[in-house]
PDB file of C-alpha atoms in Angstrom:
ATOM      1  CA  UNK Z   1       1.549   4.807  19.017  1.00 49.00           C
ATOM      2  CA  UNK Z   2      -0.076   8.101  19.926  1.00 55.00           C
ATOM      3  CA  UNK Z   3      -0.867  10.689  17.304  1.00 60.00           C
ATOM      4  CA  UNK Z   4       0.030  14.333  17.804  1.00 69.00           C
ATOM      5  CA  UNK Z   5      -3.212  15.421  16.121  1.00 73.00           C
ATOM      6  CA  UNK Z   6      -6.196  13.361  14.972  1.00 71.00           C
ATOM      7  CA  UNK Z   7      -8.077  14.394  11.831  1.00 72.00           C
ATOM      8  CA  UNK Z   8     -11.678  13.213  11.964  1.00 72.00           C
ATOM      9  CA  UNK Z   9     -13.516  13.070   8.649  1.00 74.00           C
ATOM     10  CA  UNK Z  10     -17.062  14.043   9.546  1.00 68.00           C
ATOM     11  CA  UNK Z  11     -18.631  12.542   6.419  1.00 63.00           C
ATOM     12  CA  UNK Z  12     -21.204  10.023   7.473  1.00 57.00           C
ATOM     13  CA  UNK Z  13     -23.178   9.478  10.610  1.00 55.00           C
ATOM     14  CA  UNK Z  14     -22.620  11.798  13.513  1.00 56.00           C
ATOM     15  CA  UNK Z  15     -22.316   8.861  15.935  1.00 59.00           C
ATOM     16  CA  UNK Z  16     -19.271   7.450  14.096  1.00 60.00           C
ATOM     17  CA  UNK Z  17     -17.584  10.827  13.889  1.00 58.00           C
ATOM     18  CA  UNK Z  18     -18.312  11.698  17.509  1.00 65.00           C
ATOM     19  CA  UNK Z  19     -16.840   8.366  18.614  1.00 67.00           C
ATOM     20  CA  UNK Z  20     -13.698   9.178  16.589  1.00 64.00           C
ATOM     21  CA  UNK Z  21     -13.454  12.503  18.402  1.00 67.00           C
ATOM     22  CA  UNK Z  22     -13.926  10.833  21.787  1.00 67.00           C
ATOM     23  CA  UNK Z  23     -11.251   8.209  21.000  1.00 67.00           C
ATOM     24  CA  UNK Z  24      -8.726  10.885  20.082  1.00 62.00           C
ATOM     25  CA  UNK Z  25      -9.643  12.755  23.269  1.00 63.00           C
ATOM     26  CA  UNK Z  26      -8.916   9.590  25.308  1.00 65.00           C
ATOM     27  CA  UNK Z  27      -5.448   9.464  23.754  1.00 63.00           C
ATOM     28  CA  UNK Z  28      -4.841  12.951  25.096  1.00 66.00           C
ATOM     29  CA  UNK Z  29      -4.223  14.557  21.717  1.00 70.00           C
ATOM     30  CA  UNK Z  30      -6.204  17.264  19.995  1.00 78.00           C
ATOM     31  CA  UNK Z  31      -8.558  16.502  17.099  1.00 77.00           C
ATOM     32  CA  UNK Z  32      -9.526  18.480  14.034  1.00 79.00           C
ATOM     33  CA  UNK Z  33     -12.899  17.757  12.441  1.00 77.00           C
ATOM     34  CA  UNK Z  34     -12.952  18.031   8.657  1.00 79.00           C
ATOM     35  CA  UNK Z  35     -16.407  18.029   7.085  1.00 76.00           C
ATOM     36  CA  UNK Z  36     -18.568  19.104   4.192  1.00 73.00           C
ATOM     37  CA  UNK Z  37     -21.372  19.832   6.666  1.00 65.00           C
ATOM     38  CA  UNK Z  38     -21.295  23.534   7.373  1.00 57.00           C
ATOM     39  CA  UNK Z  39     -24.138  24.094   9.768  1.00 61.00           C
ATOM     40  CA  UNK Z  40     -23.335  26.003  12.899  1.00 60.00           C
ATOM     41  CA  UNK Z  41     -25.161  23.374  14.973  1.00 64.00           C
ATOM     42  CA  UNK Z  42     -22.896  20.615  13.625  1.00 66.00           C
ATOM     43  CA  UNK Z  43     -19.794  22.632  14.457  1.00 67.00           C
ATOM     44  CA  UNK Z  44     -21.060  23.205  17.976  1.00 68.00           C
ATOM     45  CA  UNK Z  45     -21.865  19.496  18.400  1.00 70.00           C
ATOM     46  CA  UNK Z  46     -18.385  18.510  17.203  1.00 70.00           C
ATOM     47  CA  UNK Z  47     -16.716  20.988  19.540  1.00 68.00           C
ATOM     48  CA  UNK Z  48     -18.933  19.839  22.420  1.00 69.00           C
ATOM     49  CA  UNK Z  49     -17.903  16.239  21.706  1.00 70.00           C
ATOM     50  CA  UNK Z  50     -14.300  17.268  22.280  1.00 72.00           C
ATOM     51  CA  UNK Z  51     -12.998  18.399  18.904  1.00 74.00           C
ATOM     52  CA  UNK Z  52     -10.286  21.007  19.166  1.00 76.00           C
ATOM     53  CA  UNK Z  53     -10.960  22.623  15.807  1.00 76.00           C
ATOM     54  CA  UNK Z  54     -13.460  22.474  12.937  1.00 76.00           C
ATOM     55  CA  UNK Z  55     -12.693  22.877   9.195  1.00 78.00           C
ATOM     56  CA  UNK Z  56     -15.112  22.874   6.280  1.00 77.00           C
ATOM     57  CA  UNK Z  57     -14.254  21.014   3.069  1.00 77.00           C
ATOM     58  CA  UNK Z  58     -12.624  21.631   0.742  1.00 76.00           C
ATOM     59  CA  UNK Z  59      -9.683  22.055   3.080  1.00 78.00           C
ATOM     60  CA  UNK Z  60      -6.775  24.084   1.791  1.00 77.00           C
ATOM     61  CA  UNK Z  61      -3.248  23.328   2.885  1.00 77.00           C
ATOM     62  CA  UNK Z  62      -2.789  26.717   4.543  1.00 76.00           C
ATOM     63  CA  UNK Z  63      -5.971  26.249   6.597  1.00 78.00           C
ATOM     64  CA  UNK Z  64      -4.969  22.758   7.692  1.00 81.00           C
ATOM     65  CA  UNK Z  65      -1.459  23.894   8.607  1.00 80.00           C
ATOM     66  CA  UNK Z  66      -2.876  26.808  10.605  1.00 78.00           C
ATOM     67  CA  UNK Z  67      -5.337  24.483  12.387  1.00 79.00           C
ATOM     68  CA  UNK Z  68      -2.566  22.043  13.300  1.00 80.00           C
ATOM     69  CA  UNK Z  69      -0.427  24.922  14.546  1.00 78.00           C
ATOM     70  CA  UNK Z  70      -3.321  26.240  16.616  1.00 74.00           C
ATOM     71  CA  UNK Z  71      -4.224  22.911  18.276  1.00 75.00           C
ATOM     72  CA  UNK Z  72      -0.618  21.863  18.914  1.00 75.00           C
ATOM     73  CA  UNK Z  73       0.382  25.257  20.238  1.00 70.00           C
ATOM     74  CA  UNK Z  74       3.235  25.449  17.741  1.00 65.00           C
ATOM     75  CA  UNK Z  75       2.822  28.478  15.472  1.00 57.00           C
ATOM     76  CA  UNK Z  76       5.835  27.369  13.419  1.00 57.00           C
ATOM     77  CA  UNK Z  77       4.391  24.015  12.361  1.00 58.00           C
ATOM     78  CA  UNK Z  78       5.636  23.489   8.850  1.00 64.00           C
ATOM     79  CA  UNK Z  79       4.563  20.666   6.578  1.00 67.00           C
ATOM     80  CA  UNK Z  80       7.163  18.436   4.974  1.00 74.00           C
ATOM     81  CA  UNK Z  81       7.677  19.288   1.248  1.00 81.00           C
ATOM     82  CA  UNK Z  82       6.562  15.828   0.060  1.00 82.00           C
ATOM     83  CA  UNK Z  83       3.375  16.101   2.114  1.00 79.00           C
ATOM     84  CA  UNK Z  84       2.876  19.533   0.542  1.00 81.00           C
ATOM     85  CA  UNK Z  85       3.114  17.881  -2.892  1.00 86.00           C
ATOM     86  CA  UNK Z  86       0.400  15.415  -1.857  1.00 84.00           C
ATOM     87  CA  UNK Z  87      -1.857  18.213  -0.597  1.00 81.00           C
ATOM     88  CA  UNK Z  88      -1.186  20.212  -3.757  1.00 84.00           C
ATOM     89  CA  UNK Z  89      -2.405  17.226  -5.783  1.00 87.00           C
ATOM     90  CA  UNK Z  90      -5.492  16.841  -3.580  1.00 83.00           C
ATOM     91  CA  UNK Z  91      -6.352  20.526  -3.908  1.00 81.00           C
ATOM     92  CA  UNK Z  92      -5.664  20.808  -7.636  1.00 84.00           C
ATOM     93  CA  UNK Z  93      -6.618  17.411  -9.109  1.00 87.00           C
ATOM     94  CA  UNK Z  94      -9.238  19.106 -11.308  1.00 89.00           C
ATOM     95  CA  UNK Z  95      -6.574  21.171 -13.062  1.00 89.00           C
ATOM     96  CA  UNK Z  96      -3.779  20.465 -15.486  1.00 90.00           C
ATOM     97  CA  UNK Z  97      -0.783  19.981 -13.196  1.00 89.00           C
ATOM     98  CA  UNK Z  98       2.748  20.180 -14.504  1.00 88.00           C
ATOM     99  CA  UNK Z  99       5.918  19.064 -12.784  1.00 83.00           C
ATOM    100  CA  UNK Z 100       7.001  22.693 -12.751  1.00 85.00           C
ATOM    101  CA  UNK Z 101       3.809  23.574 -10.816  1.00 82.00           C
ATOM    102  CA  UNK Z 102       4.714  20.964  -8.226  1.00 84.00           C
ATOM    103  CA  UNK Z 103       8.325  22.042  -8.055  1.00 85.00           C
ATOM    104  CA  UNK Z 104       7.319  25.692  -7.661  1.00 83.00           C
ATOM    105  CA  UNK Z 105       4.691  24.882  -5.012  1.00 78.00           C
ATOM    106  CA  UNK Z 106       7.145  23.136  -2.697  1.00 80.00           C
ATOM    107  CA  UNK Z 107      10.439  24.725  -3.671  1.00 82.00           C
ATOM    108  CA  UNK Z 108      12.435  21.571  -4.457  1.00 83.00           C
ATOM    109  CA  UNK Z 109      13.818  20.138  -7.688  1.00 87.00           C
ATOM    110  CA  UNK Z 110      11.597  17.845  -9.746  1.00 85.00           C
ATOM    111  CA  UNK Z 111      13.963  14.839  -9.544  1.00 86.00           C
ATOM    112  CA  UNK Z 112      13.866  14.983  -5.743  1.00 88.00           C
ATOM    113  CA  UNK Z 113      10.072  15.297  -5.777  1.00 88.00           C
ATOM    114  CA  UNK Z 114       9.664  12.170  -7.920  1.00 89.00           C
ATOM    115  CA  UNK Z 115      12.132  10.105  -5.918  1.00 90.00           C
ATOM    116  CA  UNK Z 116      10.890  11.023  -2.446  1.00 88.00           C
ATOM    117  CA  UNK Z 117       7.201  10.929  -3.374  1.00 89.00           C
ATOM    118  CA  UNK Z 118       7.456   7.385  -4.731  1.00 90.00           C
ATOM    119  CA  UNK Z 119       9.530   6.320  -1.740  1.00 89.00           C
ATOM    120  CA  UNK Z 120       6.936   7.677   0.705  1.00 85.00           C
ATOM    121  CA  UNK Z 121       3.654   6.801  -1.030  1.00 85.00           C
ATOM    122  CA  UNK Z 122       4.655   3.698  -2.979  1.00 90.00           C
ATOM    123  CA  UNK Z 123       3.625   5.060  -6.368  1.00 91.00           C
ATOM    124  CA  UNK Z 124       4.592   7.784  -8.741  1.00 91.00           C
ATOM    125  CA  UNK Z 125       2.976  11.195  -8.832  1.00 92.00           C
ATOM    126  CA  UNK Z 126       1.139  10.494 -12.091  1.00 92.00           C
ATOM    127  CA  UNK Z 127      -0.409   7.283 -10.718  1.00 93.00           C
ATOM    128  CA  UNK Z 128      -1.270   8.967  -7.437  1.00 91.00           C
ATOM    129  CA  UNK Z 129      -2.965  11.841  -9.260  1.00 93.00           C
ATOM    130  CA  UNK Z 130      -4.893   9.423 -11.486  1.00 94.00           C
ATOM    131  CA  UNK Z 131      -6.117   7.565  -8.396  1.00 92.00           C
ATOM    132  CA  UNK Z 132      -7.302  10.814  -6.790  1.00 90.00           C
ATOM    133  CA  UNK Z 133      -9.173  11.759  -9.949  1.00 93.00           C
ATOM    134  CA  UNK Z 134     -10.760   8.330 -10.258  1.00 94.00           C
ATOM    135  CA  UNK Z 135     -11.826   8.343  -6.611  1.00 90.00           C
ATOM    136  CA  UNK Z 136     -13.411  11.791  -7.019  1.00 90.00           C
ATOM    137  CA  UNK Z 137     -15.133  10.627 -10.214  1.00 92.00           C
ATOM    138  CA  UNK Z 138     -16.512   7.575  -8.426  1.00 91.00           C
ATOM    139  CA  UNK Z 139     -17.830   9.784  -5.602  1.00 87.00           C
ATOM    140  CA  UNK Z 140     -19.534  12.056  -8.132  1.00 89.00           C
ATOM    141  CA  UNK Z 141     -21.030   9.084  -9.985  1.00 91.00           C
ATOM    142  CA  UNK Z 142     -22.528   7.832  -6.740  1.00 86.00           C
ATOM    143  CA  UNK Z 143     -23.644  11.147  -5.253  1.00 84.00           C
ATOM    144  CA  UNK Z 144     -24.686  13.348  -8.167  1.00 85.00           C
ATOM    145  CA  UNK Z 145     -26.827  13.246 -11.270  1.00 86.00           C
ATOM    146  CA  UNK Z 146     -24.198  14.922 -13.441  1.00 89.00           C
ATOM    147  CA  UNK Z 147     -23.735  13.405 -16.873  1.00 92.00           C
ATOM    148  CA  UNK Z 148     -20.700  11.123 -17.039  1.00 94.00           C
ATOM    149  CA  UNK Z 149     -18.937  13.370 -19.566  1.00 94.00           C
ATOM    150  CA  UNK Z 150     -19.357  16.323 -17.155  1.00 93.00           C
ATOM    151  CA  UNK Z 151     -17.880  14.264 -14.330  1.00 93.00           C
ATOM    152  CA  UNK Z 152     -14.935  13.446 -16.592  1.00 94.00           C
ATOM    153  CA  UNK Z 153     -14.364  17.168 -17.180  1.00 93.00           C
ATOM    154  CA  UNK Z 154     -14.790  17.931 -13.466  1.00 92.00           C
ATOM    155  CA  UNK Z 155     -11.826  15.664 -12.665  1.00 93.00           C
ATOM    156  CA  UNK Z 156      -9.753  17.101 -15.534  1.00 92.00           C
ATOM    157  CA  UNK Z 157     -10.300  14.459 -18.233  1.00 94.00           C
ATOM    158  CA  UNK Z 158     -11.041  16.437 -21.388  1.00 91.00           C
ATOM    159  CA  UNK Z 159     -11.226  13.304 -23.530  1.00 94.00           C
ATOM    160  CA  UNK Z 160     -14.246  11.273 -22.522  1.00 94.00           C
ATOM    161  CA  UNK Z 161     -13.003   8.033 -24.108  1.00 94.00           C
ATOM    162  CA  UNK Z 162      -9.695   8.265 -22.274  1.00 96.00           C
ATOM    163  CA  UNK Z 163     -11.518   8.891 -18.989  1.00 96.00           C
ATOM    164  CA  UNK Z 164     -13.691   5.791 -19.516  1.00 95.00           C
ATOM    165  CA  UNK Z 165     -10.644   3.627 -20.321  1.00 96.00           C
ATOM    166  CA  UNK Z 166      -8.769   4.868 -17.249  1.00 96.00           C
ATOM    167  CA  UNK Z 167     -11.832   4.350 -15.055  1.00 96.00           C
ATOM    168  CA  UNK Z 168     -12.264   0.793 -16.288  1.00 96.00           C
ATOM    169  CA  UNK Z 169      -8.552   0.113 -15.819  1.00 94.00           C
ATOM    170  CA  UNK Z 170      -8.774   1.236 -12.163  1.00 93.00           C
ATOM    171  CA  UNK Z 171     -12.173  -0.218 -11.170  1.00 94.00           C
ATOM    172  CA  UNK Z 172     -12.711  -3.009 -13.751  1.00 95.00           C
ATOM    173  CA  UNK Z 173     -16.136  -1.539 -14.570  1.00 95.00           C
ATOM    174  CA  UNK Z 174     -17.277   1.406 -16.648  1.00 95.00           C
ATOM    175  CA  UNK Z 175     -18.520   4.648 -15.109  1.00 95.00           C
ATOM    176  CA  UNK Z 176     -22.047   3.914 -16.347  1.00 92.00           C
ATOM    177  CA  UNK Z 177     -21.982   0.490 -14.687  1.00 92.00           C
ATOM    178  CA  UNK Z 178     -20.989   2.115 -11.372  1.00 89.00           C
ATOM    179  CA  UNK Z 179     -23.831   4.598 -11.681  1.00 88.00           C
ATOM    180  CA  UNK Z 180     -26.392   1.896 -12.571  1.00 86.00           C
ATOM    181  CA  UNK Z 181     -25.279  -0.299  -9.689  1.00 84.00           C
ATOM    182  CA  UNK Z 182     -25.474   2.596  -7.255  1.00 75.00           C
ATOM    183  CA  UNK Z 183     -28.963   3.577  -8.445  1.00 72.00           C
ATOM    184  CA  UNK Z 184     -30.140  -0.036  -8.108  1.00 74.00           C
ATOM    185  CA  UNK Z 185     -28.893  -0.141  -4.525  1.00 73.00           C
ATOM    186  CA  UNK Z 186     -30.529   3.213  -3.742  1.00 68.00           C
ATOM    187  CA  UNK Z 187     -33.920   2.069  -5.066  1.00 63.00           C
TER     188      UNK Z 187
END
């Protein structure tokens, strides 16, 4: 199976990411590097390694769509509405999201959104959104010194107790236990 476009998450070591770029180049398809690293040198290195395009996180749907259109040579590349729902959730997880927001963002009825989203991703929108928020919270617990209640607010949980219960339900540990374990490993 050959991909039309490879997205390379340039998060960790440059060697891993550069090898991902080289592998996609071998397959003959273009690659788009997505990274939080914004230095000009890193962009040049990625492009020299064979990347077709370079995007800085956070990536917005319009930017990603434009990048795909640019590297595939198809200016009319349009994203499927259910994929647009997923990207809407990824871009707006820190906000209160209503079904009407989703319906308006993709232009299809809410019943169709729920049905097709669950069919494609294997879980409902609410569960998918919770998982995104929990993953972002875990990342913040491991990479920042923000207080846990601030992290809860950053991923939209206004009730700290509810956030802690949801976190424990997903990861079987509390947020504070994750933070302590991460700090022990870092020491």
